[in-house]
Short mmCIF file of C-alpha atoms in Angstrom, two decimals:
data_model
loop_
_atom_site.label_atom_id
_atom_site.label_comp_id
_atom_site.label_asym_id
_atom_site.label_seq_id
_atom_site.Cartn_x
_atom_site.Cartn_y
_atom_site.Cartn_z
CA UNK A 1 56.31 1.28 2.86
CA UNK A 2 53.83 3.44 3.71
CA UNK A 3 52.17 3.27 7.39
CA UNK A 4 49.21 5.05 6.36
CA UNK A 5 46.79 4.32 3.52
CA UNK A 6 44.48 6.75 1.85
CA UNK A 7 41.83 5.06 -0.71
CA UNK A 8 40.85 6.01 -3.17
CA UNK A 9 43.97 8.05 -4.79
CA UNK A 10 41.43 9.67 -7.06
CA UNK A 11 37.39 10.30 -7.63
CA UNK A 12 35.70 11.77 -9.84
CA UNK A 13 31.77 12.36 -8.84
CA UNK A 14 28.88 13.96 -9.86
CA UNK A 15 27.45 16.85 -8.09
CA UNK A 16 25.10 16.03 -5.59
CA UNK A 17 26.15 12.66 -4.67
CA UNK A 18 28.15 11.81 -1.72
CA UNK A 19 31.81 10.46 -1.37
CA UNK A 20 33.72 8.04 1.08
CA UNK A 21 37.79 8.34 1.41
CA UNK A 22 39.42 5.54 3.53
CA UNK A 23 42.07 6.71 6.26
CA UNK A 24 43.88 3.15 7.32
CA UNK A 25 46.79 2.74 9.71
CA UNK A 26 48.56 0.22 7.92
CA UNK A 27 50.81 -1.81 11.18
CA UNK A 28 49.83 0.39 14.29
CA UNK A 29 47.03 1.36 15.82
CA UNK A 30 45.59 5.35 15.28
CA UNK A 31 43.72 6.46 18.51
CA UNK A 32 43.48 9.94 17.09
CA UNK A 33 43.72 10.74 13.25
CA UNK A 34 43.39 14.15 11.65
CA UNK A 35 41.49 15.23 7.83
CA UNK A 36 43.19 18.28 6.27
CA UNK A 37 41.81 19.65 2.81
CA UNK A 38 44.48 21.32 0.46
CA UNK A 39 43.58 23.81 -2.58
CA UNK A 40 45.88 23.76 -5.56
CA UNK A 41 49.11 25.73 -4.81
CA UNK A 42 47.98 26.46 -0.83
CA UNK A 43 48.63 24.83 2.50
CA UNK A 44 46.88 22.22 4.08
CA UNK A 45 44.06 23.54 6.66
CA UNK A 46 43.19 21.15 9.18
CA UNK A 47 39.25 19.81 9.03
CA UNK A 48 38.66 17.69 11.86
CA UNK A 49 40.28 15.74 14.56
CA UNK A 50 38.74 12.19 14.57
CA UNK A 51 38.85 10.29 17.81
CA UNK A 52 38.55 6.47 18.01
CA UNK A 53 34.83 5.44 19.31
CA UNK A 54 33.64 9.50 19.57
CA UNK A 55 32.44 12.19 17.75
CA UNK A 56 35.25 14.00 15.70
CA UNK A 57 36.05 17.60 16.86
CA UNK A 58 35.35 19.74 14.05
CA UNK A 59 37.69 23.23 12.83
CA UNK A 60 35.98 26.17 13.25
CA UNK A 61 33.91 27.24 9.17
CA UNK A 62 34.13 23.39 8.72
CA UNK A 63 30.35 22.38 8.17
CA UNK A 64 29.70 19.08 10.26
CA UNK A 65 27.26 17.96 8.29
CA UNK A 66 28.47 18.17 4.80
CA UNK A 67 32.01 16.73 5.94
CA UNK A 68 30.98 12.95 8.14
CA UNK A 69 33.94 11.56 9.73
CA UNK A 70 33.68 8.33 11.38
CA UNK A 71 36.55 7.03 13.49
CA UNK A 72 34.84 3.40 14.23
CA UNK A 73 38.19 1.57 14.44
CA UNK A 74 41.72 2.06 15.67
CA UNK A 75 43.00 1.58 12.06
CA UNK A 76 39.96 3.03 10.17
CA UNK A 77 38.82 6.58 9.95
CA UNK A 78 36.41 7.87 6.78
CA UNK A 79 35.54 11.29 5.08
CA UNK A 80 32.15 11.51 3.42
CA UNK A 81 31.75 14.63 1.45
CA UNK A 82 28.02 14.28 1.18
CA UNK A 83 25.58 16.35 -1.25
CA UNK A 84 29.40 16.89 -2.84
CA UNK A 85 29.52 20.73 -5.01
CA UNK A 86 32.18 21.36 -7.90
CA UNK A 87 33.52 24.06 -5.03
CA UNK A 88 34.55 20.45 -2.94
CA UNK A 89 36.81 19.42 -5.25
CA UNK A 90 40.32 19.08 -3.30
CA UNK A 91 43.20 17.65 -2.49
CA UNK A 92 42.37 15.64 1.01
CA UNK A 93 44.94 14.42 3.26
CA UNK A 94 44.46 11.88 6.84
CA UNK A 95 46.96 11.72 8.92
CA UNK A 96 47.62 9.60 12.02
CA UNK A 97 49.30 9.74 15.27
CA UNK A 98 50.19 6.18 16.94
CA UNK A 99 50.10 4.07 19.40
CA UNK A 100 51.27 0.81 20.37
CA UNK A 101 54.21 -0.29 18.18
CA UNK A 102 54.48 3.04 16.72
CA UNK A 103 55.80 6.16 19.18
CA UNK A 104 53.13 8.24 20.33
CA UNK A 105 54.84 11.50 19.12
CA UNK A 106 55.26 10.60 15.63
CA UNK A 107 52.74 11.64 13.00
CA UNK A 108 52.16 9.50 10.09
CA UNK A 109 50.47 11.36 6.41
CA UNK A 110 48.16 9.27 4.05
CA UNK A 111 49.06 9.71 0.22
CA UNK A 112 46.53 12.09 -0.48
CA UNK A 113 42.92 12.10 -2.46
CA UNK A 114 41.87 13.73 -5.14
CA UNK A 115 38.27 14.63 -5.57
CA UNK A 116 37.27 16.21 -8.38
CA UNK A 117 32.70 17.14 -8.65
CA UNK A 118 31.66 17.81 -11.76
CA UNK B 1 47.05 31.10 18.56
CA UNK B 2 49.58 29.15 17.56
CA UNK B 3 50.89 29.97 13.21
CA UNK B 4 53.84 29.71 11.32
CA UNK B 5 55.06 31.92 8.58
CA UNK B 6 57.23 30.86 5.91
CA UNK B 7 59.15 32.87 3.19
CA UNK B 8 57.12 33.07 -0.32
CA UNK B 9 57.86 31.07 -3.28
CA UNK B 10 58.35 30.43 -5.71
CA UNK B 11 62.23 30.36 -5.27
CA UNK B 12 64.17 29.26 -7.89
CA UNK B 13 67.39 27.98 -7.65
CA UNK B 14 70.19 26.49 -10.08
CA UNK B 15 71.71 23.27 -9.25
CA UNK B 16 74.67 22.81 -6.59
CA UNK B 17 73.24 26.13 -5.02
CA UNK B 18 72.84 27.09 -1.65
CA UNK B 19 69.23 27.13 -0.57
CA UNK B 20 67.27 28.60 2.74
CA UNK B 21 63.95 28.74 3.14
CA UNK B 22 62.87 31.13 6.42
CA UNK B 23 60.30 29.78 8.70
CA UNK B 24 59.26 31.26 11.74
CA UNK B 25 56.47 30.19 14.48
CA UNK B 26 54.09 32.03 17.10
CA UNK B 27 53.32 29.24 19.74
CA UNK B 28 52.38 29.11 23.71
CA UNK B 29 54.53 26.90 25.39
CA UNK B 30 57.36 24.24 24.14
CA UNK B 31 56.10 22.96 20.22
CA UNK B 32 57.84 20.30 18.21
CA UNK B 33 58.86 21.91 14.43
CA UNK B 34 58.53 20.05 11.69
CA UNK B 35 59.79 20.35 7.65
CA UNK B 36 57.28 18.32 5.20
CA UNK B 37 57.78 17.84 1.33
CA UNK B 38 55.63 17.46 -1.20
CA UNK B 39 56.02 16.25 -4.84
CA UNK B 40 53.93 17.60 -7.37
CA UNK B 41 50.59 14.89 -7.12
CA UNK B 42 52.24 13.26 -4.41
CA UNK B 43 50.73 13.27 -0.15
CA UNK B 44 53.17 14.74 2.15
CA UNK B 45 56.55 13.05 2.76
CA UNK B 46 58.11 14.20 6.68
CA UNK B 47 61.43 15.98 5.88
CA UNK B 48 63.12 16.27 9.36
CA UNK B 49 62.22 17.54 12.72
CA UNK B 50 63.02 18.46 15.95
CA UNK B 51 61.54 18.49 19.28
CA UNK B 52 63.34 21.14 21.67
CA UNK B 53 65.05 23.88 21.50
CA UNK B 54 69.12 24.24 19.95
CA UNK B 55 68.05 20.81 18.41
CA UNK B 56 68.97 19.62 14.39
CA UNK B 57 67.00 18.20 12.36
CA UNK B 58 68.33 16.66 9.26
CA UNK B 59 68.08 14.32 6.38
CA UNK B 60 69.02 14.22 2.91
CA UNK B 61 71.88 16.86 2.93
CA UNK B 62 68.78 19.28 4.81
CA UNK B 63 68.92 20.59 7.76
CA UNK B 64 66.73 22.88 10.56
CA UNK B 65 67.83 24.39 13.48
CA UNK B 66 65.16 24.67 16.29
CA UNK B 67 66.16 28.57 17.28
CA UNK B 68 63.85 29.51 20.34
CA UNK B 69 65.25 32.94 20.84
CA UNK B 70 64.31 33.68 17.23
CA UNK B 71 61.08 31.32 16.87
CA UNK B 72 62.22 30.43 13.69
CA UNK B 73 62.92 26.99 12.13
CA UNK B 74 64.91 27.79 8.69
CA UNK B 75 65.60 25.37 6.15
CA UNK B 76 69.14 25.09 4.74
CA UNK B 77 70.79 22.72 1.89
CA UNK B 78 74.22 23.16 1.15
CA UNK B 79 73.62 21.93 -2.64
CA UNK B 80 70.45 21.60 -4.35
CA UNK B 81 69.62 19.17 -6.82
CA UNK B 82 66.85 19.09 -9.81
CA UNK B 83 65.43 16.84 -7.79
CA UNK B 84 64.82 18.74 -4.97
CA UNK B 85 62.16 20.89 -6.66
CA UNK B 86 59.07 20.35 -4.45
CA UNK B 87 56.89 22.66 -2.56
CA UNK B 88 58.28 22.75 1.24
CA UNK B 89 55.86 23.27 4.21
CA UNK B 90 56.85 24.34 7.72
CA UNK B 91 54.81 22.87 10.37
CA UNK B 92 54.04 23.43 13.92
CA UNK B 93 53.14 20.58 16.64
CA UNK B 94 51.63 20.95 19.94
CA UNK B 95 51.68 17.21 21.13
CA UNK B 96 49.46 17.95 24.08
CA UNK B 97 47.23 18.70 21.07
CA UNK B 98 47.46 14.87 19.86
CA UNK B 99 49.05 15.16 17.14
CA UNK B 100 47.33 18.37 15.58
CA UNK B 101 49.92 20.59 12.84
CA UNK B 102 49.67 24.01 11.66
CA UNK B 103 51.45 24.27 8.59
CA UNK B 104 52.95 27.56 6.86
CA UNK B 105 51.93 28.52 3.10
CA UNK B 106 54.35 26.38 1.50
CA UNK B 107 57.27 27.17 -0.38
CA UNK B 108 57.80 26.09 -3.69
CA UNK B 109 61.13 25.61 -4.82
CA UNK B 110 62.56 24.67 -8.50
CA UNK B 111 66.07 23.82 -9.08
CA UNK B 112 67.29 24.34 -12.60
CA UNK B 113 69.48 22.16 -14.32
#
């Protein structure tokens, strides 16, 4: 089964309002996890790294403020898109690397969300 | 810094064909190399990998070949399926970066019945 947990699958919002997507390590814990943002048909470009318990390290062009990650668990990291614009809508991917019961060098991808701003 | 280049899709293939799909890397020091697939609508599903140099990665009839001398990582299946038809990314890993990938463009592949 899956070892990391993206929620929700899909969202549909309305531009100008913010949105939360859920990053979960389901059996291990994630000291580091990592937001990448994919447009239809391209690659995934890597956001942000988010640390456990400190500020997440953000790509260079990402904006900071628009794109909130909070790493306040070792199983939990969020994305808020806040103030979200139709030019948001994405394909958003977490992904985790382990610790504990899980080897340190193996990296483990979320299922993906869709958010779609009209 | 550190990219990987991957052959353009879309390739299309017919079944029981031989497939390759090129990858190649720029990278300071010793990366891991990864193959990811992704179904349409689906997240992204590890493929194989391999961590050093003159190592093979396989799984599911693929297979990679970590070529240092060439900084390349190609893709190879001896026989494609339908089912196969997926868009392939290449993918770089620095682990002293934590877990951090660069992926390539993606290549899209479609097997015909």
């Amino acid at each position: 089964g899956a070892v990391v947990s993206q929620h929700p699958s899909r969202v549909i919002c309305k531009s100008g309002t913010s949105v939360k997507i859920e990053c979960r390590s389901l059996d291990f814990q994630a000291t580091t996890m990592f937001w990448y943002r994919q447009f239809p048909k391209q690659s995934l470009m890597l956001m942000a790294t988010s640390n456990e318990g400190s500020k997440a390290t953000y790509e260079q062009g990402v904006e900071k403020d628009k794109f909130l990650i909070n790493h306040a668990s070792l199983t939990l990291s969020t994305l808020t898109v806040t103030s979200a614009h139709p030019e948001d809508s994405s394909f958003y991917i977490c992904s985790a690397s382990g610790t504990g019961n899980r080897p340190g060098n193996t990296i483990y991808f979320g299922e993906g969300s869709w958010l779609t701003v009209v | 810094g550190d990219s990987v280049t991957q052959m353009e899709g879309p390739v299309t293939l017919s079944e029981e064909a031989f497939l390759t799909i090129n990858c190649t890397y720029t990278a300071t020091g010793y990366p891991s190399l990864f193959w990811y697939v992704q179904y349409p609508g689906e997240g992204l599903q590890l493929l194989l990998k391999a961590t050093k140099a003159d190592d093979k990665g396989s799984n599911k009839g693929f297979e990679a070949t970590y070529r240092k001398e060439t900084t390349s990582f190609h893709l190879e299946k001896g026989s494609v399926q339908v089912s196969d038809s997926a868009v392939y990314f290449c993918a770089l890993g620095a682990y002293n970066q934590g877990g951090k990938l660069i992926f390539g463009q993606g290549t899209e592949l479609s097997v015909k019945p």
